[in-house]
CSV table of C-alpha atoms in Angstrom, one decimal:
chain,number,residue,atom,x,y,z
F,62,MET,CA,111.6,101.9,96.2
F,63,ARG,CA,108.3,103.5,96.5
F,64,VAL,CA,105.8,99.9,95.5
F,65,ALA,CA,102.0,99.6,95.1
F,66,VAL,CA,100.1,96.5,96.2
F,67,MET,CA,96.9,96.8,94.4
F,68,THR,CA,94.1,94.5,94.5
F,69,ALA,CA,90.0,94.3,94.3
F,70,GLY,CA,87.6,91.6,95.5
F,71,SER,CA,86.6,89.7,97.8
F,72,ARG,CA,88.8,89.5,101.7
F,73,GLY,CA,90.2,85.9,99.4
F,74,ASP,CA,91.5,89.0,97.1
F,75,VAL,CA,92.7,90.3,99.5
F,76,ALA,CA,94.7,88.5,102.8
F,77,PRO,CA,97.6,87.0,100.8
F,78,TYR,CA,98.8,90.6,99.5
F,79,THR,CA,99.1,91.6,102.8
F,80,GLY,CA,101.7,88.5,103.4
F,81,LEU,CA,103.7,89.6,100.4
F,82,ALA,CA,103.5,93.2,100.7
F,83,HIS,CA,105.5,92.3,104.6
F,84,GLY,CA,108.4,90.1,102.5
F,85,LEU,CA,108.2,93.4,100.6
F,86,ALA,CA,108.6,96.4,103.5
F,87,ARG,CA,111.1,93.9,105.9
F,88,ALA,CA,112.8,93.5,102.3
F,89,GLY,CA,113.7,97.4,102.3
F,90,HIS,CA,111.3,98.6,100.3
F,91,GLU,CA,108.0,101.5,101.3
F,92,VAL,CA,105.5,99.5,100.5
F,93,THR,CA,101.1,100.2,99.8
F,94,LEU,CA,98.0,98.1,99.9
F,95,ALA,CA,95.6,99.2,98.5
F,96,THR,CA,91.8,97.7,98.4
F,97,HIS,CA,88.9,98.6,100.0
F,98,GLY,CA,88.1,100.3,102.0
F,99,SER,CA,86.0,97.9,104.4
F,100,PHE,CA,89.3,95.8,104.4
F,101,ARG,CA,91.8,98.3,106.4
F,102,SER,CA,91.4,95.7,109.8
F,103,VAL,CA,93.0,93.1,107.3
F,104,VAL,CA,96.3,95.2,106.3
F,105,ALA,CA,97.7,95.5,109.7
F,106,ALA,CA,101.4,94.1,108.6
F,107,PRO,CA,104.7,96.2,110.5
F,108,GLY,CA,105.7,98.8,107.6
F,109,VAL,CA,102.5,98.1,105.2
F,110,GLY,CA,101.3,100.8,104.4
F,111,PHE,CA,97.2,101.6,103.2
F,112,HIS,CA,95.1,103.5,100.4
F,113,PRO,CA,91.8,102.8,100.7
F,114,LEU,CA,89.4,101.8,97.4
F,115,PRO,CA,85.6,102.5,97.0
F,116,VAL,CA,82.7,99.7,96.1
F,117,ASP,CA,81.9,97.7,99.4
F,118,PRO,CA,82.7,94.2,97.9
F,119,ARG,CA,80.3,92.3,100.3
F,120,ALA,CA,77.3,94.8,99.2
F,121,VAL,CA,77.6,93.8,95.9
F,122,LEU,CA,78.0,90.3,96.9
F,123,GLU,CA,74.8,91.1,99.1
F,124,SER,CA,72.6,92.8,97.0
F,125,GLU,CA,70.1,92.0,93.8
F,126,ARG,CA,72.0,91.8,91.6
F,127,GLY,CA,75.4,89.5,93.3
F,128,ARG,CA,72.5,87.7,94.7
F,129,GLY,CA,71.7,86.5,91.1
F,130,LEU,CA,75.4,85.3,90.3
F,131,HIS,CA,73.6,82.1,92.3
F,132,ASP,CA,70.6,81.7,89.4
F,133,SER,CA,73.8,80.8,86.7
F,134,THR,CA,73.6,77.3,86.9
F,135,THR,CA,77.6,77.5,84.3
F,136,GLY,CA,80.9,78.4,84.9
F,137,ALA,CA,80.7,80.3,81.6
F,138,GLY,CA,77.5,82.2,83.3
F,139,LYS,CA,78.4,82.8,86.7
F,140,ILE,CA,81.4,85.0,84.9
F,141,LEU,CA,79.3,87.2,82.9
F,142,ARG,CA,76.4,87.9,85.0
F,143,LEU,CA,80.5,88.6,87.2
F,144,MET,CA,81.3,91.1,84.4
F,145,SER,CA,78.0,92.4,84.4
F,146,ILE,CA,78.2,93.8,87.7
F,147,GLY,CA,81.8,94.8,87.2
F,148,ARG,CA,81.6,97.7,84.4
F,149,THR,CA,79.6,99.0,86.8
F,150,VAL,CA,81.9,99.9,89.9
F,151,VAL,CA,85.5,99.1,88.2
F,152,ALA,CA,84.6,103.3,87.0
F,153,GLU,CA,84.3,104.5,91.0
F,154,MET,CA,88.0,102.8,91.6
F,155,ALA,CA,89.6,104.2,88.4
F,156,ALA,CA,91.0,107.9,90.1
F,157,GLU,CA,91.8,106.4,93.1
F,158,LEU,CA,94.1,104.1,91.6
F,159,VAL,CA,95.6,106.7,89.4
F,160,GLY,CA,96.8,108.6,92.4
F,161,VAL,CA,98.1,105.5,94.1
F,162,ALA,CA,99.5,105.2,90.8
F,163,ARG,CA,101.4,108.5,90.5
F,164,GLU,CA,103.3,107.9,94.5
F,165,ASN,CA,104.7,105.1,93.9
F,166,GLU,CA,107.9,103.2,91.5
F,167,VAL,CA,106.2,99.6,90.7
F,168,LEU,CA,102.9,98.8,90.6
F,169,LEU,CA,102.0,95.1,91.3
F,170,LEU,CA,98.3,94.0,90.0
F,171,SER,CA,96.2,91.4,91.1
F,172,SER,CA,94.7,89.7,88.2
F,173,SER,CA,91.0,92.2,89.4
F,174,LEU,CA,93.0,94.4,88.7
F,175,ALA,CA,95.3,94.0,85.7
F,176,PRO,CA,94.1,95.8,82.8
F,177,LEU,CA,93.0,99.0,84.5
F,178,GLY,CA,96.0,99.7,87.3
F,179,TYR,CA,98.2,98.3,83.6
F,180,ALA,CA,96.8,101.1,81.8
F,181,ILE,CA,97.3,103.4,84.6
F,182,GLY,CA,101.0,102.5,84.7
F,183,GLN,CA,101.3,102.5,80.6
F,184,GLY,CA,100.1,106.0,80.8
F,185,LEU,CA,102.1,106.9,83.7
F,186,GLY,CA,105.7,105.5,83.4
F,187,VAL,CA,105.6,103.8,85.8
F,188,PRO,CA,106.2,100.1,85.9
F,189,SER,CA,103.7,97.3,86.6
F,190,MET,CA,103.8,93.5,87.4
F,191,GLY,CA,100.6,91.1,87.8
F,192,VAL,CA,101.0,89.1,91.2
F,193,TYR,CA,98.2,86.6,90.5
F,194,LEU,CA,95.6,84.3,92.7
F,195,GLN,CA,95.0,81.8,90.1
F,196,PRO,CA,96.7,80.4,87.2
F,197,LEU,CA,94.2,82.5,84.2
F,198,HIS,CA,96.9,82.1,81.6
F,199,PRO,CA,96.5,80.2,78.2
F,200,THR,CA,97.8,76.7,78.5
F,201,GLY,CA,96.8,73.3,76.9
F,202,ALA,CA,97.3,72.0,80.5
F,203,PHE,CA,93.3,72.9,81.4
F,204,GLY,CA,90.5,74.8,80.7
F,205,PRO,CA,90.2,78.5,82.3
F,206,SER,CA,90.3,78.1,86.4
F,207,VAL,CA,87.6,80.7,86.4
F,208,ILE,CA,84.9,78.9,85.3
F,209,GLY,CA,85.6,75.1,86.5
F,210,THR,CA,87.3,72.9,85.5
F,211,ARG,CA,86.0,71.2,81.7
F,212,SER,CA,88.6,70.3,79.8
F,213,PHE,CA,87.9,71.4,76.5
F,214,GLY,CA,91.6,69.1,74.8
F,215,PRO,CA,95.3,71.4,74.5
F,216,ALA,CA,93.7,73.6,71.9
F,217,GLY,CA,89.7,74.1,73.0
F,218,ASN,CA,91.7,75.4,75.9
F,219,ARG,CA,93.9,77.9,74.8
F,220,LEU,CA,91.0,78.9,72.6
F,221,ALA,CA,88.7,78.5,76.0
F,222,ALA,CA,91.1,81.0,78.0
F,223,HIS,CA,91.2,83.5,75.2
F,224,VAL,CA,88.1,83.6,75.0
F,225,VAL,CA,87.7,84.4,78.8
F,226,ASN,CA,90.1,86.6,79.2
F,227,ALA,CA,88.8,89.5,76.3
F,228,GLY,CA,86.0,89.5,78.2
F,229,VAL,CA,87.5,90.2,81.1
F,230,ASP,CA,89.2,93.0,78.3
F,231,GLY,CA,86.1,93.9,78.3
F,232,MET,CA,84.8,94.9,81.5
F,233,PHE,CA,87.6,97.7,81.3
F,234,THR,CA,87.2,98.5,78.4
F,235,PRO,CA,84.6,101.8,78.9
F,236,THR,CA,86.2,103.1,81.9
F,237,LEU,CA,90.2,103.2,80.0
F,238,ARG,CA,87.9,104.2,77.1
F,239,THR,CA,86.9,108.1,79.5
F,240,THR,CA,87.9,108.2,83.3
F,241,VAL,CA,91.2,106.8,82.9
F,242,ARG,CA,92.1,109.1,79.6
F,243,GLN,CA,90.7,111.9,80.6
F,244,LEU,CA,92.8,111.5,84.1
F,245,LEU,CA,95.7,111.2,82.6
F,246,GLY,CA,94.8,112.6,79.1
F,247,LEU,CA,96.6,110.3,77.2
F,248,PRO,CA,95.0,109.7,73.1
F,249,ARG,CA,91.8,108.0,71.7
F,250,GLY,CA,93.1,104.5,71.3
F,251,SER,CA,95.0,103.7,74.2
F,252,ALA,CA,92.2,101.1,76.0
F,253,ARG,CA,94.0,99.0,73.4
F,254,THR,CA,97.2,98.9,75.0
F,255,ALA,CA,96.0,98.0,78.1
F,256,ARG,CA,93.9,94.2,76.6
F,257,HIS,CA,95.3,90.6,78.0
F,258,ALA,CA,97.7,90.4,73.5
F,259,ALA,CA,99.0,93.4,73.9
F,260,ARG,CA,100.7,92.7,78.2
F,261,GLU,CA,101.6,88.9,76.0
F,262,ARG,CA,103.2,91.0,73.3
F,263,ARG,CA,105.3,92.3,76.2
F,264,LEU,CA,105.9,89.7,78.1
F,265,TRP,CA,104.5,92.0,81.3
F,266,PRO,CA,106.1,89.5,84.3
F,267,VAL,CA,103.3,87.8,86.4
F,268,HIS,CA,104.1,86.1,89.6
F,269,HIS,CA,102.0,83.5,90.5
F,270,GLY,CA,101.3,83.5,94.3
F,271,PHE,CA,100.3,79.5,94.2
F,272,SER,CA,102.8,76.0,94.4
F,273,PRO,CA,104.2,74.2,91.8
F,274,LEU,CA,103.4,71.3,93.4
F,275,VAL,CA,99.4,72.4,93.3
F,276,VAL,CA,99.5,73.6,89.8
F,277,PRO,CA,102.7,73.1,88.7
F,278,ARG,CA,104.3,75.2,86.1
F,279,PRO,CA,102.2,75.0,82.6
F,280,ARG,CA,104.6,74.0,79.9
F,281,ASP,CA,103.1,75.6,77.1
F,282,TRP,CA,103.2,78.9,78.9
F,283,ARG,CA,105.4,81.8,77.6
F,284,PRO,CA,108.5,83.2,78.9
F,285,GLY,CA,107.3,86.1,82.2
F,286,LEU,CA,105.2,83.5,83.9
F,287,THR,CA,106.2,82.7,86.9
F,288,VAL,CA,104.7,79.9,89.6
F,289,SER,CA,106.4,81.1,92.7
F,290,GLY,CA,105.0,79.6,95.7
F,291,TYR,CA,102.3,81.0,98.0
F,292,TRP,CA,102.3,84.3,100.4
F,293,TRP,CA,101.1,83.9,103.4
F,294,PRO,CA,98.9,86.0,105.1
F,295,TYR,CA,100.6,87.9,107.8
F,296,ASP,CA,99.6,88.0,111.7
F,297,PRO,CA,100.8,88.8,114.2
F,298,PRO,CA,103.4,87.3,116.0
F,299,ASP,CA,101.5,87.8,119.3
F,300,ALA,CA,97.9,86.8,117.6
F,301,GLU,CA,96.9,84.4,119.6
F,302,LEU,CA,92.9,82.0,118.7
F,303,PRO,CA,90.4,83.4,121.7
F,304,ALA,CA,90.3,82.3,125.1
F,305,ARG,CA,86.9,80.2,123.8
F,306,VAL,CA,88.5,78.9,120.7
F,307,ARG,CA,91.1,77.7,123.0
F,308,ASP,CA,88.5,75.5,125.4
F,309,PHE,CA,86.3,74.7,123.3
F,310,ILE,CA,89.1,72.8,121.3
F,311,ASP,CA,90.9,71.4,124.6
F,312,ALA,CA,87.4,69.9,125.4
F,313,GLY,CA,87.3,67.0,122.9
F,314,PRO,CA,88.6,65.1,120.0
F,315,PRO,CA,89.5,67.6,117.4
F,316,PRO,CA,86.9,69.7,116.0
F,317,VAL,CA,86.2,69.8,112.3
F,318,PHE,CA,86.3,73.2,110.5
F,319,VAL,CA,83.7,74.9,108.4
F,320,GLY,CA,83.9,77.5,106.9
F,321,LEU,CA,82.5,79.2,103.2
F,322,GLY,CA,85.2,81.7,103.5
F,323,SER,CA,83.6,85.8,101.4
F,324,ALA,CA,80.8,83.0,99.4
F,325,THR,CA,77.0,84.1,99.8
F,326,VAL,CA,74.8,82.1,99.7
F,327,PRO,CA,71.1,81.1,98.3
F,328,ASP,CA,69.7,79.5,101.7
F,329,PRO,CA,72.2,80.9,105.3
F,330,ALA,CA,69.7,79.4,107.4
F,331,GLY,CA,69.4,75.9,105.5
F,332,THR,CA,73.1,75.9,105.1
F,333,SER,CA,74.0,75.9,108.8
F,334,ALA,CA,71.6,73.6,109.8
F,335,LEU,CA,72.9,71.3,107.1
F,336,VAL,CA,76.3,71.1,108.5
F,337,VAL,CA,75.3,71.1,111.3
F,338,ARG,CA,73.0,67.5,111.2
F,339,ALA,CA,75.7,66.4,108.4
F,340,LEU,CA,78.2,66.9,111.5
F,341,ARG,CA,76.6,64.3,114.4
F,342,ALA,CA,75.9,62.5,111.6
F,343,ALA,CA,79.5,61.9,111.1
F,344,GLY,CA,79.9,61.3,115.2
F,345,LEU,CA,82.7,65.2,115.0
F,346,ARG,CA,82.5,68.0,116.8
F,347,GLY,CA,82.4,71.1,114.7
F,348,VAL,CA,83.8,74.7,114.4
F,349,ILE,CA,81.4,77.0,112.0
F,350,GLN,CA,82.5,79.9,110.4
F,351,ARG,CA,80.1,82.3,109.5
F,352,GLY,CA,81.8,84.6,107.2
F,353,TRP,CA,79.9,86.0,103.9
F,354,ALA,CA,76.9,83.3,104.0
F,355,GLY,CA,76.1,83.7,107.3
F,356,LEU,CA,76.7,80.2,109.0
F,357,ARG,CA,75.9,79.8,112.7
F,358,ALA,CA,74.4,76.5,114.5
F,359,ASP,CA,71.8,77.1,116.0
F,360,GLU,CA,72.6,78.5,119.7
F,361,ASP,CA,70.9,81.4,121.9
F,362,ARG,CA,74.0,82.8,124.0
F,363,GLU,CA,77.6,84.3,121.2
F,364,SER,CA,80.4,84.9,124.0
F,365,GLY,CA,81.3,88.4,122.8
F,366,GLU,CA,85.2,87.0,122.7
F,367,GLY,CA,86.3,86.9,118.9
F,368,GLY,CA,83.3,86.3,117.7
F,369,ALA,CA,82.8,82.5,119.5
F,370,GLY,CA,79.7,80.7,120.5
F,371,HIS,CA,78.9,78.2,121.9
F,372,ALA,CA,75.6,75.7,120.8
F,373,GLY,CA,72.6,75.6,121.7
F,374,SER,CA,70.5,71.8,121.7
F,375,ARG,CA,71.1,71.4,117.8
F,376,GLY,CA,74.6,71.2,118.2
F,377,GLY,CA,74.2,69.0,120.4
F,378,GLY,CA,75.0,70.3,123.3
F,379,GLY,CA,78.2,72.8,123.0
F,380,GLU,CA,79.7,70.0,120.0
F,381,VAL,CA,79.6,72.7,117.9
F,382,LEU,CA,81.1,76.2,118.2
F,383,THR,CA,80.2,79.7,116.2
F,384,VAL,CA,82.9,82.0,115.4
F,385,GLY,CA,83.6,85.5,113.8
F,386,ASP,CA,87.4,86.0,111.8
F,387,VAL,CA,90.2,83.7,113.4
F,388,PRO,CA,93.3,83.5,111.9
F,389,HIS,CA,93.2,80.8,109.5
F,390,ALA,CA,97.3,80.2,110.5
F,391,LEU,CA,96.4,79.3,114.2
F,392,LEU,CA,93.0,77.1,113.9
F,393,PHE,CA,93.4,74.9,111.1
F,394,PRO,CA,96.0,73.0,112.5
F,395,ARG,CA,94.1,72.2,116.0
F,396,MET,CA,91.7,70.6,113.6
F,397,ALA,CA,90.2,66.9,112.6
F,398,ALA,CA,89.7,68.3,108.8
F,399,VAL,CA,89.0,71.8,106.8
F,400,VAL,CA,85.7,71.7,105.0
F,401,HIS,CA,85.5,74.6,102.7
F,402,HIS,CA,84.5,76.9,99.7
F,403,CYS,CA,88.3,76.1,97.3
F,404,GLY,CA,88.9,80.0,97.7
F,405,ALA,CA,93.0,80.1,96.5
F,406,GLY,CA,94.1,81.4,99.5
F,407,THR,CA,91.4,79.5,102.2
F,408,THR,CA,92.7,76.3,99.8
F,409,GLY,CA,96.6,76.7,100.4
F,410,ALA,CA,96.2,77.6,104.3
F,411,GLY,CA,94.3,74.5,104.5
F,412,LEU,CA,97.0,72.7,102.3
F,413,ARG,CA,99.7,74.6,104.9
F,414,ALA,CA,98.1,73.2,108.1
F,415,GLY,CA,98.5,69.4,107.4
F,416,VAL,CA,95.2,68.3,107.7
F,417,PRO,CA,92.5,66.7,105.4
F,418,ALA,CA,90.0,68.4,103.2
F,419,VAL,CA,86.2,68.2,102.2
F,420,PRO,CA,86.0,70.9,99.6
F,421,VAL,CA,83.0,72.4,99.0
F,422,PRO,CA,82.8,74.6,95.9
F,423,VAL,CA,80.7,77.8,95.8
F,424,GLN,CA,81.9,79.4,92.1
F,425,PHE,CA,84.8,81.0,89.8
F,426,ASP,CA,87.9,78.7,90.5
F,427,ALA,CA,86.3,77.1,93.5
F,428,GLY,CA,86.0,74.6,91.3
F,429,PHE,CA,89.8,74.3,90.3
F,430,TRP,CA,91.5,74.4,93.3
F,431,ALA,CA,88.9,71.2,94.5
F,432,ALA,CA,89.7,69.3,91.3
F,433,ARG,CA,93.5,70.2,93.2
F,434,LEU,CA,93.4,68.9,96.4
F,435,VAL,CA,91.9,65.9,94.9
F,436,ALA,CA,94.3,65.5,93.0
F,437,LEU,CA,96.9,65.5,95.7
F,438,GLY,CA,95.0,63.5,97.5
F,439,VAL,CA,94.7,65.3,100.7
F,440,SER,CA,90.6,65.4,99.8
F,441,PRO,CA,87.9,62.0,99.5
F,442,VAL,CA,86.5,64.0,97.2
F,443,ALA,CA,84.7,67.3,96.5
F,444,VAL,CA,80.9,68.6,96.7
F,445,PRO,CA,79.7,71.3,95.1
F,446,LEU,CA,77.2,73.8,97.4
F,447,ARG,CA,74.3,72.9,94.6
F,448,GLN,CA,74.8,68.8,95.4
F,449,LEU,CA,75.8,69.4,98.7
F,450,THR,CA,73.6,67.0,100.7
F,451,VAL,CA,73.8,65.9,104.7
F,452,ASP,CA,74.3,62.4,103.2
F,453,ARG,CA,76.6,63.3,101.3
F,454,LEU,CA,78.3,65.8,103.6
F,455,ALA,CA,78.7,62.8,106.4
F,456,ALA,CA,80.2,60.7,103.9
F,457,ALA,CA,83.1,63.2,102.8
F,458,LEU,CA,83.3,63.7,106.4
F,459,THR,CA,83.7,60.5,107.7
F,460,ALA,CA,86.4,59.6,104.7
F,461,ALA,CA,88.1,62.3,105.4
F,462,VAL,CA,89.0,62.2,109.5
F,463,ARG,CA,88.7,58.5,109.6
F,464,ASN,CA,90.8,57.5,106.9
F,465,PRO,CA,94.8,57.9,108.0
F,466,ALA,CA,95.7,58.0,104.3
F,467,TYR,CA,94.6,61.7,104.0
F,468,ALA,CA,96.3,62.6,107.1
F,469,ARG,CA,99.0,61.6,105.9
F,470,ARG,CA,99.3,62.8,102.4
F,471,ALA,CA,98.2,65.9,103.5
F,472,ALA,CA,101.4,66.9,106.4
F,473,ARG,CA,104.2,65.8,103.8
F,474,VAL,CA,102.4,67.6,101.2
F,475,ALA,CA,102.6,70.7,104.3
F,476,GLY,CA,106.2,69.2,105.1
F,477,ARG,CA,107.1,70.4,100.9
F,478,LEU,CA,105.4,74.2,101.8
F,479,ARG,CA,107.1,75.0,103.9
F,480,ALA,CA,110.2,74.7,102.1
F,481,GLU,CA,109.2,77.3,100.1
F,482,ASP,CA,109.3,80.6,100.0
F,483,GLY,CA,107.0,82.4,97.7
F,484,VAL,CA,108.6,86.3,98.4
F,485,ALA,CA,112.1,85.5,96.5
F,486,PRO,CA,111.2,85.4,92.9
F,487,VAL,CA,108.9,88.3,93.5
F,488,LEU,CA,112.0,91.0,95.2
F,489,ALA,CA,113.7,89.2,92.2
F,490,THR,CA,111.7,90.8,89.9
F,491,LEU,CA,111.6,93.8,91.6
F,492,ASP,CA,115.5,94.1,91.4
F,493,ARG,CA,115.2,93.7,87.2
F,494,LEU,CA,113.2,96.3,87.0
F,495,ALA,CA,115.0,98.6,89.4
F,496,THR,CA,117.9,98.1,87.4
F,497,SER,CA,116.3,98.1,83.9
F,498,GLU,CA,116.6,94.8,83.3
F,499,PRO,CA,115.0,93.5,79.7
F,500,PRO,CA,113.0,91.1,80.6
F,501,PRO,CA,113.4,87.2,78.2
F,502,SER,CA,112.4,87.5,74.4
F,503,ALA,CA,109.2,85.6,73.7
F,504,PRO,CA,109.0,83.1,70.6
F,505,PRO,CA,106.4,83.3,68.5
F,506,SER,CA,105.1,80.3,69.5
F,507,ALA,CA,104.7,80.6,72.7
F,508,LEU,CA,102.7,84.6,72.4
F,509,SER,CA,100.4,82.0,69.8
F,510,PRO,CA,96.3,81.4,70.5
F,511,HIS,CA,96.5,77.8,69.9
């Protein structure tokens, strides 16, 4: 079939779908990945087409409104700010998404585009399914993953998730009521058919790209919600680490990776200095990834090779290396530990590498994934960005690297993840859509908000 995978957001909201798309293409489907044009270079899997969408997510985060996300001290506050920002950019993508949908036979939608993509599919008669990187459906097992780690009790957790999902629907409503309705010639009131509650009543299938070892499928989820396994980002078979990075790693004991991915920070220079001092206090070498946070050791020279440069005096005479974009699958297994922002994709990459983690959650679902790493026994403690100090980071690094229990547990988890195939369940649902096989029925209790 002609399949469109649609996603929007940061690099971490795109990279896992390159692996999913490649797996679907290998199975014989004609696959197009539709996402922001700024990620064209990320989508390089053989057999996978690329359709650029407008909006540069990095520019949005670095704008005055985007920087305002750091002013919110609660997960709910950050979500409200993000929804406000989202309302202004969703409409810019609508026309392109309609164009992609017209050219395909099934739509695979990330959580960031689900209400919009679902409405477009309904209007065109194109079937769709969700392909999510986070657990967002109501459950009594835990609170909404996008607002932190707080539990409100079983009933409260389910209610909180319904509130969050209703808020997300509200972010898309203006575009659905105007742009999409006009583009597709839909009647008034059609926006209601795209709401979360309406998708639930239809038992809309959703696959989740994380392992049941990391987040077991909640027992109270309705039928049609599948925890499929990770979708690993596609890396070319001949991909290699830049020579300067290999030389640095080989020059001494395994270093520690430090990176915040697509997260931004209020004070890049201050955060960078803190990281370098913590590495020195722990007696560890480090590989610092710039990312969208702009982290770097205090260096005067850059190699220009793979975005890597040796550190200057602050790094301790070459004990710290700054890098640009380097495939996690190649870099992480050679590290003593990984310090990261706990995006869904980076969390999975660290677990796949089989090395201990030091989570530094920044916002949204990061706190949820950080708690999972600690619960799995691959991390000693989470150190949120707002609480980050030299002493706390150094202590966490020392525990993660010097206590062999974390490395042993990380290796065991990685071994189990290697036995999973996250693409196969998605392929099975595609085959069911192709044969028009109806989904299983849901009992009324599965749809109840309480």
